[in-house]
mmCIF file of N, CA and C in Angstrom:
data_model
loop_
_atom_site.group_PDB
_atom_site.id
_atom_site.type_symbol
_atom_site.label_atom_id
_atom_site.label_comp_id
_atom_site.label_asym_id
_atom_site.label_seq_id
_atom_site.Cartn_x
_atom_site.Cartn_y
_atom_site.Cartn_z
ATOM 1 N N UNK A 1165 7.363 19.830 6.089
ATOM 2 C CA UNK A 1165 6.955 20.803 7.087
ATOM 3 C C UNK A 1165 7.824 20.667 8.327
ATOM 4 N N UNK A 1166 7.700 21.607 9.252
ATOM 5 C CA UNK A 1166 8.490 21.567 10.482
ATOM 6 C C UNK A 1166 8.167 20.348 11.322
ATOM 7 N N UNK A 1167 6.906 19.898 11.254
ATOM 8 C CA UNK A 1167 6.532 18.716 12.036
ATOM 9 C C UNK A 1167 7.245 17.476 11.521
ATOM 10 N N UNK A 1168 7.517 17.408 10.204
ATOM 11 C CA UNK A 1168 8.267 16.282 9.633
ATOM 12 C C UNK A 1168 9.682 16.251 10.188
ATOM 13 N N UNK A 1169 10.319 17.416 10.231
ATOM 14 C CA UNK A 1169 11.681 17.505 10.742
ATOM 15 C C UNK A 1169 11.715 17.083 12.200
ATOM 16 N N UNK A 1170 10.775 17.583 12.987
ATOM 17 C CA UNK A 1170 10.726 17.246 14.404
ATOM 18 C C UNK A 1170 10.500 15.752 14.602
ATOM 19 N N UNK A 1171 9.599 15.176 13.845
ATOM 20 C CA UNK A 1171 9.306 13.747 13.953
ATOM 21 C C UNK A 1171 10.542 12.927 13.620
ATOM 22 N N UNK A 1172 11.235 13.281 12.551
ATOM 23 C CA UNK A 1172 12.432 12.545 12.157
ATOM 24 C C UNK A 1172 13.526 12.671 13.210
ATOM 25 N N UNK A 1173 13.670 13.864 13.803
ATOM 26 C CA UNK A 1173 14.675 14.066 14.848
ATOM 27 C C UNK A 1173 14.362 13.231 16.077
ATOM 28 N N UNK A 1174 13.116 13.239 16.490
ATOM 29 C CA UNK A 1174 12.708 12.488 17.677
ATOM 30 C C UNK A 1174 12.931 10.997 17.473
ATOM 31 N N UNK A 1175 12.619 10.528 16.275
ATOM 32 C CA UNK A 1175 12.691 9.097 16.001
ATOM 33 C C UNK A 1175 14.069 8.661 15.490
ATOM 34 N N UNK A 1176 15.004 9.584 15.359
ATOM 35 C CA UNK A 1176 16.344 9.280 14.860
ATOM 36 C C UNK A 1176 16.316 8.583 13.507
ATOM 37 N N UNK A 1177 15.468 9.065 12.614
ATOM 38 C CA UNK A 1177 15.375 8.504 11.268
ATOM 39 C C UNK A 1177 16.318 9.273 10.365
ATOM 40 N N UNK A 1178 17.229 8.555 9.735
ATOM 41 C CA UNK A 1178 18.160 9.189 8.815
ATOM 42 C C UNK A 1178 18.317 8.329 7.569
ATOM 43 N N UNK A 1179 19.140 8.777 6.652
ATOM 44 C CA UNK A 1179 19.303 8.089 5.372
ATOM 45 C C UNK A 1179 19.792 6.657 5.556
ATOM 46 N N UNK A 1180 20.678 6.421 6.493
ATOM 47 C CA UNK A 1180 21.191 5.059 6.683
ATOM 48 C C UNK A 1180 20.083 4.108 7.125
ATOM 49 N N UNK A 1181 19.164 4.582 7.942
ATOM 50 C CA UNK A 1181 18.038 3.740 8.344
ATOM 51 C C UNK A 1181 17.123 3.462 7.154
ATOM 52 N N UNK A 1182 16.833 4.487 6.361
ATOM 53 C CA UNK A 1182 15.994 4.308 5.177
ATOM 54 C C UNK A 1182 16.648 3.307 4.220
ATOM 55 N N UNK A 1183 17.951 3.439 4.006
ATOM 56 C CA UNK A 1183 18.673 2.506 3.126
ATOM 57 C C UNK A 1183 18.541 1.072 3.632
ATOM 58 N N UNK A 1184 18.715 0.897 4.950
ATOM 59 C CA UNK A 1184 18.583 -0.435 5.544
ATOM 60 C C UNK A 1184 17.170 -0.989 5.321
ATOM 61 N N UNK A 1185 16.164 -0.162 5.606
ATOM 62 C CA UNK A 1185 14.779 -0.611 5.467
ATOM 63 C C UNK A 1185 14.428 -0.929 4.015
ATOM 64 N N UNK A 1186 14.975 -0.161 3.069
ATOM 65 C CA UNK A 1186 14.721 -0.446 1.657
ATOM 66 C C UNK A 1186 15.300 -1.793 1.247
ATOM 67 N N UNK A 1187 16.438 -2.164 1.831
ATOM 68 C CA UNK A 1187 17.038 -3.472 1.535
ATOM 69 C C UNK A 1187 16.269 -4.596 2.228
ATOM 70 N N UNK A 1188 15.854 -4.330 3.447
ATOM 71 C CA UNK A 1188 15.150 -5.348 4.242
ATOM 72 C C UNK A 1188 13.731 -5.592 3.717
ATOM 73 N N UNK A 1189 13.048 -4.527 3.291
ATOM 74 C CA UNK A 1189 11.661 -4.616 2.822
ATOM 75 C C UNK A 1189 11.558 -3.985 1.432
ATOM 76 N N UNK A 1190 12.120 -4.642 0.420
ATOM 77 C CA UNK A 1190 12.156 -4.037 -0.920
ATOM 78 C C UNK A 1190 10.772 -3.910 -1.551
ATOM 79 N N UNK A 1191 10.665 -2.894 -2.389
ATOM 80 C CA UNK A 1191 9.444 -2.678 -3.162
ATOM 81 C C UNK A 1191 9.589 -3.492 -4.442
ATOM 82 N N UNK A 1192 9.001 -4.671 -4.450
ATOM 83 C CA UNK A 1192 9.156 -5.561 -5.592
ATOM 84 C C UNK A 1192 7.841 -6.263 -5.894
ATOM 85 N N UNK A 1193 7.787 -6.823 -7.070
ATOM 86 C CA UNK A 1193 6.584 -7.573 -7.462
ATOM 87 C C UNK A 1193 6.424 -8.781 -6.545
ATOM 88 N N UNK A 1194 5.181 -9.106 -6.203
ATOM 89 C CA UNK A 1194 4.972 -10.263 -5.334
ATOM 90 C C UNK A 1194 5.328 -11.566 -6.040
ATOM 91 N N UNK A 1195 5.701 -12.538 -5.243
ATOM 92 C CA UNK A 1195 5.968 -13.881 -5.750
ATOM 93 C C UNK A 1195 4.629 -14.535 -6.074
ATOM 94 N N UNK A 1196 4.558 -15.199 -7.181
ATOM 95 C CA UNK A 1196 3.312 -15.842 -7.618
ATOM 96 C C UNK A 1196 2.810 -16.863 -6.597
ATOM 97 N N UNK A 1197 3.729 -17.397 -5.802
ATOM 98 C CA UNK A 1197 3.369 -18.422 -4.817
ATOM 99 C C UNK A 1197 2.952 -17.840 -3.465
ATOM 100 N N UNK A 1198 3.096 -16.530 -3.294
ATOM 101 C CA UNK A 1198 2.727 -15.903 -2.017
ATOM 102 C C UNK A 1198 1.212 -15.900 -1.840
ATOM 103 N N UNK A 1199 0.790 -16.168 -0.630
ATOM 104 C CA UNK A 1199 -0.630 -16.062 -0.291
ATOM 105 C C UNK A 1199 -1.034 -14.594 -0.336
ATOM 106 N N UNK A 1200 -2.316 -14.346 -0.530
ATOM 107 C CA UNK A 1200 -2.803 -12.965 -0.634
ATOM 108 C C UNK A 1200 -2.438 -12.150 0.605
ATOM 109 N N UNK A 1201 -2.542 -12.746 1.790
ATOM 110 C CA UNK A 1201 -2.190 -12.036 3.024
ATOM 111 C C UNK A 1201 -0.724 -11.601 3.010
ATOM 112 N N UNK A 1202 0.130 -12.460 2.517
ATOM 113 C CA UNK A 1202 1.560 -12.157 2.467
ATOM 114 C C UNK A 1202 1.824 -11.001 1.499
ATOM 115 N N UNK A 1203 1.139 -11.023 0.365
ATOM 116 C CA UNK A 1203 1.287 -9.946 -0.614
ATOM 117 C C UNK A 1203 0.905 -8.611 0.020
ATOM 118 N N UNK A 1204 -0.230 -8.564 0.705
ATOM 119 C CA UNK A 1204 -0.675 -7.316 1.346
ATOM 120 C C UNK A 1204 0.265 -6.899 2.466
ATOM 121 N N UNK A 1205 0.775 -7.869 3.208
ATOM 122 C CA UNK A 1205 1.700 -7.579 4.308
ATOM 123 C C UNK A 1205 2.982 -6.951 3.765
ATOM 124 N N UNK A 1206 3.552 -7.559 2.722
ATOM 125 C CA UNK A 1206 4.778 -7.025 2.127
ATOM 126 C C UNK A 1206 4.539 -5.652 1.505
ATOM 127 N N UNK A 1207 3.380 -5.468 0.930
ATOM 128 C CA UNK A 1207 3.023 -4.173 0.360
ATOM 129 C C UNK A 1207 2.988 -3.100 1.449
ATOM 130 N N UNK A 1208 2.445 -3.454 2.595
ATOM 131 C CA UNK A 1208 2.405 -2.522 3.728
ATOM 132 C C UNK A 1208 3.788 -2.169 4.223
ATOM 133 N N UNK A 1209 4.676 -3.159 4.265
ATOM 134 C CA UNK A 1209 6.045 -2.894 4.690
ATOM 135 C C UNK A 1209 6.714 -1.872 3.771
ATOM 136 N N UNK A 1210 6.623 -2.109 2.474
ATOM 137 C CA UNK A 1210 7.283 -1.191 1.542
ATOM 138 C C UNK A 1210 6.611 0.180 1.539
ATOM 139 N N UNK A 1211 5.320 0.212 1.823
ATOM 140 C CA UNK A 1211 4.603 1.481 1.899
ATOM 141 C C UNK A 1211 5.121 2.337 3.060
ATOM 142 N N UNK A 1212 5.398 1.716 4.177
ATOM 143 C CA UNK A 1212 5.941 2.443 5.335
ATOM 144 C C UNK A 1212 7.323 2.992 4.992
ATOM 145 N N UNK A 1213 8.145 2.182 4.340
ATOM 146 C CA UNK A 1213 9.482 2.634 3.953
ATOM 147 C C UNK A 1213 9.381 3.830 3.006
ATOM 148 N N UNK A 1214 8.483 3.758 2.031
ATOM 149 C CA UNK A 1214 8.288 4.877 1.103
ATOM 150 C C UNK A 1214 7.878 6.141 1.848
ATOM 151 N N UNK A 1215 6.978 5.986 2.813
ATOM 152 C CA UNK A 1215 6.500 7.141 3.584
ATOM 153 C C UNK A 1215 7.653 7.785 4.366
ATOM 154 N N UNK A 1216 8.456 6.977 5.024
ATOM 155 C CA UNK A 1216 9.591 7.509 5.784
ATOM 156 C C UNK A 1216 10.583 8.194 4.851
ATOM 157 N N UNK A 1217 10.774 7.629 3.671
ATOM 158 C CA UNK A 1217 11.689 8.229 2.697
ATOM 159 C C UNK A 1217 11.181 9.602 2.256
ATOM 160 N N UNK A 1218 9.887 9.719 2.011
ATOM 161 C CA UNK A 1218 9.295 11.008 1.627
ATOM 162 C C UNK A 1218 9.451 12.020 2.759
ATOM 163 N N UNK A 1219 9.210 11.588 3.997
ATOM 164 C CA UNK A 1219 9.394 12.493 5.142
ATOM 165 C C UNK A 1219 10.829 12.992 5.217
ATOM 166 N N UNK A 1220 11.781 12.093 5.032
ATOM 167 C CA UNK A 1220 13.188 12.480 5.084
ATOM 168 C C UNK A 1220 13.524 13.452 3.957
ATOM 169 N N UNK A 1221 13.063 13.159 2.740
ATOM 170 C CA UNK A 1221 13.321 14.054 1.609
ATOM 171 C C UNK A 1221 12.693 15.425 1.834
ATOM 172 N N UNK A 1222 11.473 15.450 2.357
ATOM 173 C CA UNK A 1222 10.809 16.727 2.647
ATOM 174 C C UNK A 1222 11.565 17.515 3.706
ATOM 175 N N UNK A 1223 12.048 16.823 4.735
ATOM 176 C CA UNK A 1223 12.769 17.525 5.796
ATOM 177 C C UNK A 1223 14.075 18.101 5.265
ATOM 178 N N UNK A 1224 14.754 17.364 4.377
ATOM 179 C CA UNK A 1224 15.999 17.876 3.806
ATOM 180 C C UNK A 1224 15.724 19.068 2.899
ATOM 181 N N UNK A 1225 14.632 19.022 2.155
ATOM 182 C CA UNK A 1225 14.256 20.141 1.301
ATOM 183 C C UNK A 1225 13.949 21.370 2.157
ATOM 184 N N UNK A 1226 13.230 21.168 3.266
ATOM 185 C CA UNK A 1226 12.903 22.284 4.156
ATOM 186 C C UNK A 1226 14.156 22.897 4.764
ATOM 187 N N UNK A 1227 15.127 22.057 5.110
ATOM 188 C CA UNK A 1227 16.377 22.562 5.671
ATOM 189 C C UNK A 1227 17.114 23.396 4.630
ATOM 190 N N UNK A 1228 17.158 22.900 3.382
ATOM 191 C CA UNK A 1228 17.820 23.652 2.306
ATOM 192 C C UNK A 1228 17.104 24.967 2.038
ATOM 193 N N UNK A 1229 15.771 24.929 2.001
ATOM 194 C CA UNK A 1229 14.998 26.154 1.786
ATOM 195 C C UNK A 1229 15.290 27.171 2.886
ATOM 196 N N UNK A 1230 15.365 26.706 4.119
ATOM 197 C CA UNK A 1230 15.619 27.587 5.255
ATOM 198 C C UNK A 1230 17.001 28.228 5.124
ATOM 199 N N UNK A 1231 17.999 27.433 4.714
ATOM 200 C CA UNK A 1231 19.360 27.955 4.568
ATOM 201 C C UNK A 1231 19.403 28.993 3.447
ATOM 202 N N UNK A 1232 18.688 28.726 2.358
ATOM 203 C CA UNK A 1232 18.671 29.688 1.256
ATOM 204 C C UNK A 1232 18.014 30.998 1.667
ATOM 205 N N UNK A 1233 16.920 30.901 2.404
ATOM 206 C CA UNK A 1233 16.206 32.091 2.867
ATOM 207 C C UNK A 1233 17.079 32.882 3.846
ATOM 208 N N UNK A 1234 17.694 32.186 4.794
ATOM 209 C CA UNK A 1234 18.537 32.853 5.782
ATOM 210 C C UNK A 1234 19.782 33.438 5.148
ATOM 211 N N UNK A 1235 20.257 32.792 4.069
ATOM 212 C CA UNK A 1235 21.445 33.280 3.376
ATOM 213 C C UNK A 1235 21.201 34.589 2.660
ATOM 214 N N UNK A 1236 19.934 34.880 2.344
ATOM 215 C CA UNK A 1236 19.592 36.127 1.647
ATOM 216 C C UNK A 1236 19.619 37.335 2.576
ATOM 217 N N UNK A 1237 19.621 37.092 3.867
ATOM 218 C CA UNK A 1237 19.560 38.211 4.830
ATOM 219 C C UNK A 1237 20.887 38.885 4.987
#
């Protein structure tokens, strides 16, 4: 939606930031030795990265849709 695009612009979130965050907070199976709190904490980190990635993908899709619509005029 337009609010996603605006939010990403305001926060300067782009693909390079998402790539960095995916490397820093990977979505991976927990270590068997991790305490339960650590497992939930790491899960939350990767969940935020996934959410930002979806926002970025949605904003790019909206931009493409807008260009296609405007191109028809």
